[in-house]
Amino acid sequence: MREAVFIRRNLAKWRQIEGGMGGFYKFSPDEKVEAYNEVTSDLAFAQTHYPDSPITNYLNDLSLALHRNLYRNKTSSWSQLKHFWTHDIPLCVYESRGALLTSLAIFVVMIIVGIVSTYGDPEYTRQILGDDYVNMTLQNIENGEPMAVYGGDSQMVSFLGITMNNVMVAFIIFGMGIFTSFGTGYHLMTNGVMVGTFITFFIQRGLFVESILAIMLHGTLELSAIVIAGGAGITLGNGWLFPGTYSRMKSFVLAARRGVKVLVSTVPIFIIAGFIEGFFTRYTHIGDAFRLLVILCSLAFIVFYYVLLPIKRHKELENGE
């Protein structure tokens, strides 16, 4: 069946379902179930025959809205909260996977740029990190405590300050998406260059293993969350740039909803990363094996929640589960 014929035959039905979801009239529980089954059936057909068409994205959004509405009406507040974290966010992550991959690519490339630039220009580190920080760290290295920067304040003060700063940075990266995804991309670039320069600064002084274990102890979660916030911002910006079959405003609103949910998921990650940095990173004597274990567990969580679980939830949605 040609796509135009498929759309013409079903458009009135989809608009009626949209009207019910928008509150223009009430759906009975049985009607909602029937509507959900019809939309998921149409979605499966569209994914098979028109995988790259805007109508497929439209049906995917409509089925998600129906799925959430059905589940919300059947569950308690606690179950709704659980569903939000275990279903809604992973599905939004899956829908935003292109933006998240773009964010990761920008960040990794700019880390490499920071590394290459630092090796190529002896003064580059001071331009990026500042004279005060470089001089302080050089003094710490001479004193035999290269990671002493993490122990400057009390544990609670460090934890609160680090967490608030990181959350603020994430919200700025996301918010720049309002000015199209290029604004978010710029902040990802500057943060990536800074990370690359920071790491190279220690590598040049023979402190690769020590610095990586200390930095990535909290940085595995922290840097991952920055990339995820970047993906949320790019999702927001792309809503303006690529409206598809929607009006530009509607596309932006839909993208903003997805982006906000993805962004919200980073807040607990920043809290945990701040806790690790404030209370544990300063103790370099706790052992390399323990630090490596924390890093691997953090990485495993990121891969599970932002890669494996979204794929699983998407397959469940396709199968009508």
mmCIF file of C-alpha atoms in Angstrom:
data_model
loop_
_atom_site.group_PDB
_atom_site.id
_atom_site.type_symbol
_atom_site.label_atom_id
_atom_site.label_comp_id
_atom_site.label_asym_id
_atom_site.label_seq_id
_atom_site.Cartn_x
_atom_site.Cartn_y
_atom_site.Cartn_z
ATOM 1 C CA MET A 1 0.000 0.000 0.000
ATOM 2 C CA ARG A 2 1.305 3.427 -0.886
ATOM 3 C CA GLU A 3 2.013 5.735 2.025
ATOM 4 C CA ALA A 4 -0.446 8.385 0.849
ATOM 5 C CA VAL A 5 -3.246 5.810 0.707
ATOM 6 C CA PHE A 6 -2.336 4.482 4.167
ATOM 7 C CA ILE A 7 -2.480 7.983 5.640
ATOM 8 C CA ARG A 8 -5.736 8.898 3.888
ATOM 9 C CA ARG A 9 -7.488 5.762 5.151
ATOM 10 C CA ASN A 10 -6.445 6.240 8.773
ATOM 11 C CA LEU A 11 -6.041 9.988 9.280
ATOM 12 C CA ALA A 12 -9.568 10.573 10.614
ATOM 13 C CA LYS A 13 -9.124 7.770 13.154
ATOM 14 C CA TRP A 14 -5.786 9.121 14.356
ATOM 15 C CA ARG A 15 -7.199 12.618 14.724
ATOM 16 C CA GLN A 16 -10.102 11.247 16.737
ATOM 17 C CA ILE A 17 -7.680 9.427 19.037
ATOM 18 C CA GLU A 18 -5.600 12.595 19.372
ATOM 19 C CA GLY A 19 -8.735 14.473 20.326
ATOM 20 C CA GLY A 20 -9.492 11.953 23.049
ATOM 21 C CA MET A 21 -5.938 12.230 24.373
ATOM 22 C CA GLY A 22 -6.188 16.007 24.292
ATOM 23 C CA GLY A 23 -9.319 15.975 26.441
ATOM 24 C CA PHE A 24 -11.757 17.190 23.780
ATOM 25 C CA TYR A 25 -13.974 14.243 24.683
ATOM 26 C CA LYS A 26 -13.745 11.284 27.033
ATOM 27 C CA PHE A 27 -12.549 7.831 26.102
ATOM 28 C CA SER A 28 -13.955 4.890 28.015
ATOM 29 C CA PRO A 29 -11.321 2.412 29.305
ATOM 30 C CA ASP A 30 -12.335 -0.100 26.613
ATOM 31 C CA GLU A 31 -12.073 2.550 23.904
ATOM 32 C CA LYS A 32 -8.580 3.465 25.104
ATOM 33 C CA VAL A 33 -7.451 -0.145 24.904
ATOM 34 C CA GLU A 34 -8.971 -0.497 21.451
ATOM 35 C CA ALA A 35 -7.372 2.747 20.294
ATOM 36 C CA TYR A 36 -3.989 1.629 21.659
ATOM 37 C CA ASN A 37 -4.211 -1.701 19.837
ATOM 38 C CA GLU A 38 -5.139 0.004 16.567
ATOM 39 C CA VAL A 39 -2.374 2.599 16.804
ATOM 40 C CA THR A 40 0.313 0.018 17.673
ATOM 41 C CA SER A 41 -0.891 -2.098 14.750
ATOM 42 C CA ASP A 42 -0.654 0.904 12.433
ATOM 43 C CA LEU A 43 2.774 1.719 13.887
ATOM 44 C CA ALA A 44 4.047 -1.784 13.197
ATOM 45 C CA PHE A 45 2.790 -1.533 9.614
ATOM 46 C CA ALA A 46 4.415 1.884 9.141
ATOM 47 C CA GLN A 47 7.729 0.729 10.632
ATOM 48 C CA THR A 48 7.763 -2.156 8.168
ATOM 49 C CA HIS A 49 6.799 -0.265 5.028
ATOM 50 C CA TYR A 50 7.758 3.365 5.738
ATOM 51 C CA PRO A 51 10.567 3.183 8.371
ATOM 52 C CA ASP A 52 12.000 6.635 7.605
ATOM 53 C CA SER A 53 8.721 8.457 7.122
ATOM 54 C CA PRO A 54 7.475 11.234 9.438
ATOM 55 C CA ILE A 55 4.188 9.328 9.771
ATOM 56 C CA THR A 56 6.074 6.560 11.574
ATOM 57 C CA ASN A 57 7.409 9.056 14.113
ATOM 58 C CA TYR A 58 3.917 10.494 14.516
ATOM 59 C CA LEU A 59 2.405 7.072 15.229
ATOM 60 C CA ASN A 60 5.223 6.263 17.632
ATOM 61 C CA ASP A 61 4.508 9.442 19.623
ATOM 62 C CA LEU A 62 0.761 8.714 19.598
ATOM 63 C CA SER A 63 1.245 5.144 20.821
ATOM 64 C CA LEU A 64 3.569 6.350 23.588
ATOM 65 C CA ALA A 65 0.964 8.869 24.747
ATOM 66 C CA LEU A 66 -1.741 6.194 24.784
ATOM 67 C CA HIS A 67 0.518 3.752 26.616
ATOM 68 C CA ARG A 68 1.336 6.275 29.329
ATOM 69 C CA ASN A 69 -2.294 7.287 29.705
ATOM 70 C CA LEU A 70 -3.458 3.692 30.052
ATOM 71 C CA TYR A 71 -0.829 2.825 32.610
ATOM 72 C CA ARG A 72 -1.364 6.031 34.599
ATOM 73 C CA ASN A 73 -5.038 5.289 35.094
ATOM 74 C CA LYS A 74 -4.350 1.796 36.412
ATOM 75 C CA THR A 75 -1.649 2.482 38.971
ATOM 76 C CA SER A 76 -1.000 4.213 42.256
ATOM 77 C CA SER A 77 1.154 7.292 42.673
ATOM 78 C CA TRP A 78 4.138 5.141 43.678
ATOM 79 C CA SER A 79 3.651 2.917 40.647
ATOM 80 C CA GLN A 80 3.410 5.983 38.431
ATOM 81 C CA LEU A 81 6.708 7.252 39.800
ATOM 82 C CA LYS A 82 8.291 3.861 39.256
ATOM 83 C CA HIS A 83 6.866 3.727 35.744
ATOM 84 C CA PHE A 84 8.263 7.184 35.023
ATOM 85 C CA TRP A 85 11.821 6.094 35.845
ATOM 86 C CA THR A 86 11.643 2.588 34.422
ATOM 87 C CA HIS A 87 9.525 3.177 31.307
ATOM 88 C CA ASP A 88 8.899 6.822 30.408
ATOM 89 C CA ILE A 89 12.492 8.022 30.655
ATOM 90 C CA PRO A 90 14.032 4.997 28.888
ATOM 91 C CA LEU A 91 11.532 5.420 26.040
ATOM 92 C CA CYS A 92 12.401 9.114 25.768
ATOM 93 C CA VAL A 93 16.092 8.172 25.769
ATOM 94 C CA TYR A 94 15.417 5.767 22.902
ATOM 95 C CA GLU A 95 13.551 8.441 20.948
ATOM 96 C CA SER A 96 16.467 10.838 21.554
ATOM 97 C CA ARG A 97 19.178 8.298 20.724
ATOM 98 C CA GLY A 98 20.359 10.204 17.649
ATOM 99 C CA ALA A 99 20.829 13.394 19.655
ATOM 100 C CA LEU A 100 22.580 11.486 22.457
ATOM 101 C CA LEU A 101 25.001 9.882 20.004
ATOM 102 C CA THR A 102 25.672 13.303 18.472
ATOM 103 C CA SER A 103 26.375 14.707 21.930
ATOM 104 C CA LEU A 104 28.775 11.860 22.705
ATOM 105 C CA ALA A 105 30.568 12.300 19.375
ATOM 106 C CA ILE A 106 31.043 16.046 19.926
ATOM 107 C CA PHE A 107 32.319 15.514 23.458
ATOM 108 C CA VAL A 108 34.789 12.762 22.504
ATOM 109 C CA VAL A 109 36.109 14.678 19.496
ATOM 110 C CA MET A 110 36.682 17.785 21.609
ATOM 111 C CA ILE A 111 38.466 15.751 24.292
ATOM 112 C CA ILE A 112 40.830 14.619 21.538
ATOM 113 C CA VAL A 113 41.204 18.239 20.391
ATOM 114 C CA GLY A 114 42.113 19.217 23.965
ATOM 115 C CA ILE A 115 44.691 16.425 24.184
ATOM 116 C CA VAL A 116 46.316 17.269 20.836
ATOM 117 C CA SER A 117 46.320 21.006 21.538
ATOM 118 C CA THR A 118 47.904 20.541 24.967
ATOM 119 C CA TYR A 119 50.705 18.443 23.500
ATOM 120 C CA GLY A 120 51.200 20.963 20.700
ATOM 121 C CA ASP A 121 51.325 24.132 22.800
ATOM 122 C CA PRO A 122 52.993 24.267 26.245
ATOM 123 C CA GLU A 123 50.897 27.306 27.183
ATOM 124 C CA TYR A 124 47.578 25.805 26.129
ATOM 125 C CA THR A 125 46.926 24.298 29.565
ATOM 126 C CA ARG A 126 47.158 27.698 31.223
ATOM 127 C CA GLN A 127 44.857 29.247 28.620
ATOM 128 C CA ILE A 128 42.167 26.635 29.302
ATOM 129 C CA LEU A 129 42.541 25.877 33.013
ATOM 130 C CA GLY A 130 43.941 29.209 34.207
ATOM 131 C CA ASP A 131 47.244 30.141 35.856
ATOM 132 C CA ASP A 132 45.960 29.818 39.422
ATOM 133 C CA TYR A 133 44.775 26.257 38.986
ATOM 134 C CA VAL A 134 47.906 25.168 37.111
ATOM 135 C CA ASN A 135 50.252 26.728 39.682
ATOM 136 C CA MET A 136 48.325 25.203 42.571
ATOM 137 C CA THR A 137 48.349 21.730 40.992
ATOM 138 C CA LEU A 138 52.054 21.928 40.175
ATOM 139 C CA GLN A 139 52.697 22.746 43.838
ATOM 140 C CA ASN A 140 50.542 19.794 44.897
ATOM 141 C CA ILE A 141 52.539 17.495 42.604
ATOM 142 C CA GLU A 142 55.795 18.714 44.123
ATOM 143 C CA ASN A 143 54.356 17.990 47.579
ATOM 144 C CA GLY A 144 53.519 14.433 46.495
ATOM 145 C CA GLU A 145 49.753 14.994 46.558
ATOM 146 C CA PRO A 146 48.713 15.576 42.929
ATOM 147 C CA MET A 147 44.999 15.090 43.694
ATOM 148 C CA ALA A 148 44.984 17.411 46.719
ATOM 149 C CA VAL A 149 42.652 19.767 44.843
ATOM 150 C CA TYR A 150 39.806 17.412 45.742
ATOM 151 C CA GLY A 151 40.457 17.797 49.457
ATOM 152 C CA GLY A 152 40.405 21.569 49.762
ATOM 153 C CA ASP A 153 37.058 21.934 51.528
ATOM 154 C CA SER A 154 35.112 19.847 54.010
ATOM 155 C CA GLN A 155 33.378 16.788 52.608
ATOM 156 C CA MET A 156 29.839 18.160 52.922
ATOM 157 C CA VAL A 157 30.770 21.561 51.490
ATOM 158 C CA SER A 158 32.513 19.874 48.557
ATOM 159 C CA PHE A 159 29.570 17.558 47.954
ATOM 160 C CA LEU A 160 26.980 20.345 47.942
ATOM 161 C CA GLY A 161 29.094 22.765 45.923
ATOM 162 C CA ILE A 162 30.087 20.196 43.304
ATOM 163 C CA THR A 163 26.565 18.835 42.908
ATOM 164 C CA MET A 164 24.952 22.259 42.566
ATOM 165 C CA ASN A 165 27.582 23.374 40.071
ATOM 166 C CA ASN A 166 27.241 20.248 37.936
ATOM 167 C CA VAL A 167 23.447 20.403 37.899
ATOM 168 C CA MET A 168 23.630 24.072 36.924
ATOM 169 C CA VAL A 169 26.062 23.269 34.093
ATOM 170 C CA ALA A 170 23.731 20.510 32.856
ATOM 171 C CA PHE A 171 20.725 22.838 32.855
ATOM 172 C CA ILE A 172 22.702 25.502 30.995
ATOM 173 C CA ILE A 173 23.799 22.954 28.375
ATOM 174 C CA PHE A 174 20.179 21.862 27.982
ATOM 175 C CA GLY A 175 18.776 25.390 28.023
ATOM 176 C CA MET A 176 21.082 26.479 25.210
ATOM 177 C CA GLY A 177 19.039 24.161 23.010
ATOM 178 C CA ILE A 178 16.407 26.906 22.963
ATOM 179 C CA PHE A 179 18.827 28.749 20.665
ATOM 180 C CA THR A 180 18.915 25.648 18.418
ATOM 181 C CA SER A 181 21.154 22.650 19.007
ATOM 182 C CA PHE A 182 24.244 24.672 18.055
ATOM 183 C CA GLY A 183 24.145 26.431 21.432
ATOM 184 C CA THR A 184 24.268 23.106 23.245
ATOM 185 C CA GLY A 185 26.989 21.903 20.878
ATOM 186 C CA TYR A 186 29.155 24.900 21.768
ATOM 187 C CA HIS A 187 29.007 24.117 25.499
ATOM 188 C CA LEU A 188 29.796 20.458 24.838
ATOM 189 C CA MET A 189 32.826 21.566 22.849
ATOM 190 C CA THR A 190 34.201 23.809 25.595
ATOM 191 C CA ASN A 191 33.666 21.165 28.280
ATOM 192 C CA GLY A 192 35.243 18.471 26.110
ATOM 193 C CA VAL A 193 38.341 20.566 25.443
ATOM 194 C CA MET A 194 38.677 21.281 29.164
ATOM 195 C CA VAL A 195 38.508 17.574 30.046
ATOM 196 C CA GLY A 196 41.084 16.681 27.397
ATOM 197 C CA THR A 197 43.433 19.411 28.605
ATOM 198 C CA PHE A 198 42.976 18.441 32.244
ATOM 199 C CA ILE A 199 43.799 14.777 31.619
ATOM 200 C CA THR A 200 46.807 15.574 29.409
ATOM 201 C CA PHE A 201 48.209 17.919 32.062
ATOM 202 C CA PHE A 202 48.628 14.944 34.406
ATOM 203 C CA ILE A 203 49.748 12.524 31.685
ATOM 204 C CA GLN A 204 52.625 14.843 30.781
ATOM 205 C CA ARG A 205 53.836 14.563 34.370
ATOM 206 C CA GLY A 206 53.762 10.779 34.528
ATOM 207 C CA LEU A 207 50.532 10.605 36.521
ATOM 208 C CA PHE A 208 48.263 8.881 34.002
ATOM 209 C CA VAL A 209 47.066 5.955 36.147
ATOM 210 C CA GLU A 210 46.751 7.985 39.333
ATOM 211 C CA SER A 211 44.873 10.806 37.630
ATOM 212 C CA ILE A 212 42.502 8.551 35.665
ATOM 213 C CA LEU A 213 41.568 6.502 38.736
ATOM 214 C CA ALA A 214 40.962 9.657 40.759
ATOM 215 C CA ILE A 215 39.134 11.614 38.063
ATOM 216 C CA MET A 216 37.003 8.776 36.725
ATOM 217 C CA LEU A 217 36.031 7.621 40.206
ATOM 218 C CA HIS A 218 33.377 10.319 40.074
ATOM 219 C CA GLY A 219 33.885 11.378 36.456
ATOM 220 C CA THR A 220 32.382 8.243 34.932
ATOM 221 C CA LEU A 221 28.973 9.355 36.175
ATOM 222 C CA GLU A 222 29.611 13.078 35.985
ATOM 223 C CA LEU A 223 30.910 13.186 32.412
ATOM 224 C CA SER A 224 28.272 10.722 31.247
ATOM 225 C CA ALA A 225 25.578 12.956 32.727
ATOM 226 C CA ILE A 226 27.015 15.988 30.925
ATOM 227 C CA VAL A 227 26.866 14.109 27.619
ATOM 228 C CA ILE A 228 23.279 13.027 28.379
ATOM 229 C CA ALA A 229 22.310 16.613 29.229
ATOM 230 C CA GLY A 230 23.890 17.606 25.923
ATOM 231 C CA GLY A 231 21.755 15.040 24.135
ATOM 232 C CA ALA A 232 18.673 16.476 25.845
ATOM 233 C CA GLY A 233 19.656 19.961 24.677
ATOM 234 C CA ILE A 234 20.223 18.806 21.104
ATOM 235 C CA THR A 235 16.816 17.109 21.205
ATOM 236 C CA LEU A 236 15.308 20.430 22.279
ATOM 237 C CA GLY A 237 17.137 22.358 19.563
ATOM 238 C CA ASN A 238 16.239 19.865 16.856
ATOM 239 C CA GLY A 239 12.585 20.428 17.707
ATOM 240 C CA TRP A 240 13.019 23.946 16.322
ATOM 241 C CA LEU A 241 15.226 22.998 13.393
ATOM 242 C CA PHE A 242 13.479 19.874 12.119
ATOM 243 C CA PRO A 243 9.701 20.075 12.755
ATOM 244 C CA GLY A 244 8.863 17.377 10.190
ATOM 245 C CA THR A 245 5.101 17.058 9.671
ATOM 246 C CA TYR A 246 4.315 19.072 12.817
ATOM 247 C CA SER A 247 4.117 22.814 13.129
ATOM 248 C CA ARG A 248 7.359 24.278 14.422
ATOM 249 C CA MET A 249 5.791 25.106 17.788
ATOM 250 C CA LYS A 250 4.255 21.661 18.267
ATOM 251 C CA SER A 251 7.516 19.993 17.260
ATOM 252 C CA PHE A 252 9.355 22.140 19.792
ATOM 253 C CA VAL A 253 6.878 21.307 22.574
ATOM 254 C CA LEU A 254 7.138 17.569 21.909
ATOM 255 C CA ALA A 255 10.935 17.770 21.772
ATOM 256 C CA ALA A 256 10.988 19.820 24.980
ATOM 257 C CA ARG A 257 8.965 17.163 26.805
ATOM 258 C CA ARG A 258 11.363 14.430 25.737
ATOM 259 C CA GLY A 259 14.396 16.566 26.477
ATOM 260 C CA VAL A 260 13.216 17.542 29.951
ATOM 261 C CA LYS A 261 12.622 13.911 30.904
ATOM 262 C CA VAL A 262 16.089 12.941 29.711
ATOM 263 C CA LEU A 263 17.577 15.906 31.574
ATOM 264 C CA VAL A 264 15.721 15.061 34.804
ATOM 265 C CA SER A 265 17.274 11.600 34.727
ATOM 266 C CA THR A 266 20.733 13.160 35.149
ATOM 267 C CA VAL A 267 19.956 14.852 38.476
ATOM 268 C CA PRO A 268 20.320 11.697 40.638
ATOM 269 C CA ILE A 269 23.480 10.853 38.703
ATOM 270 C CA PHE A 270 24.989 14.245 39.486
ATOM 271 C CA ILE A 271 24.062 13.823 43.148
ATOM 272 C CA ILE A 272 25.796 10.433 43.346
ATOM 273 C CA ALA A 273 28.816 11.740 41.396
ATOM 274 C CA GLY A 274 29.039 14.756 43.716
ATOM 275 C CA PHE A 275 28.836 12.489 46.745
ATOM 276 C CA ILE A 276 31.667 10.316 45.444
ATOM 277 C CA GLU A 277 33.803 13.335 44.577
ATOM 278 C CA GLY A 278 33.142 15.117 47.858
ATOM 279 C CA PHE A 279 33.590 12.134 50.168
ATOM 280 C CA PHE A 280 35.842 9.616 48.407
ATOM 281 C CA THR A 281 37.920 11.025 45.534
ATOM 282 C CA ARG A 282 40.226 12.839 47.958
ATOM 283 C CA TYR A 283 41.266 9.530 49.544
ATOM 284 C CA THR A 284 43.731 8.248 46.941
ATOM 285 C CA HIS A 285 45.038 5.665 49.419
ATOM 286 C CA ILE A 286 41.798 3.649 49.412
ATOM 287 C CA GLY A 287 43.277 1.344 46.791
ATOM 288 C CA ASP A 288 43.306 1.098 43.015
ATOM 289 C CA ALA A 289 41.177 -2.067 42.968
ATOM 290 C CA PHE A 290 38.332 -0.389 44.868
ATOM 291 C CA ARG A 291 38.422 2.701 42.673
ATOM 292 C CA LEU A 292 38.462 0.581 39.523
ATOM 293 C CA LEU A 293 35.475 -1.384 40.824
ATOM 294 C CA VAL A 294 33.487 1.830 41.410
ATOM 295 C CA ILE A 295 34.382 3.053 37.913
ATOM 296 C CA LEU A 296 33.280 -0.211 36.290
ATOM 297 C CA CYS A 297 30.027 -0.304 38.294
ATOM 298 C CA SER A 298 29.293 3.293 37.287
ATOM 299 C CA LEU A 299 29.964 2.505 33.640
ATOM 300 C CA ALA A 300 27.790 -0.619 33.825
ATOM 301 C CA PHE A 301 24.897 1.454 35.203
ATOM 302 C CA ILE A 302 25.188 4.043 32.420
ATOM 303 C CA VAL A 303 25.254 1.351 29.718
ATOM 304 C CA PHE A 304 22.291 -0.473 31.275
ATOM 305 C CA TYR A 305 20.041 2.527 31.896
ATOM 306 C CA TYR A 306 20.837 4.573 28.794
ATOM 307 C CA VAL A 307 21.492 1.844 26.226
ATOM 308 C CA LEU A 308 20.099 -1.580 27.116
ATOM 309 C CA LEU A 309 16.932 -0.593 29.006
ATOM 310 C CA PRO A 310 15.724 1.900 26.352
ATOM 311 C CA ILE A 311 16.136 -0.758 23.660
ATOM 312 C CA LYS A 312 14.236 -3.245 25.813
ATOM 313 C CA ARG A 313 11.370 -0.823 26.489
ATOM 314 C CA HIS A 314 11.111 0.054 22.805
ATOM 315 C CA LYS A 315 10.848 -3.610 21.821
ATOM 316 C CA GLU A 316 8.163 -4.110 24.468
ATOM 317 C CA LEU A 317 6.223 -1.168 23.031
ATOM 318 C CA GLU A 318 6.512 -2.554 19.505
ATOM 319 C CA ASN A 319 5.158 -5.896 20.729
ATOM 320 C CA GLY A 320 2.290 -4.226 22.595
ATOM 321 C CA GLU A 321 3.492 -5.360 26.034
#
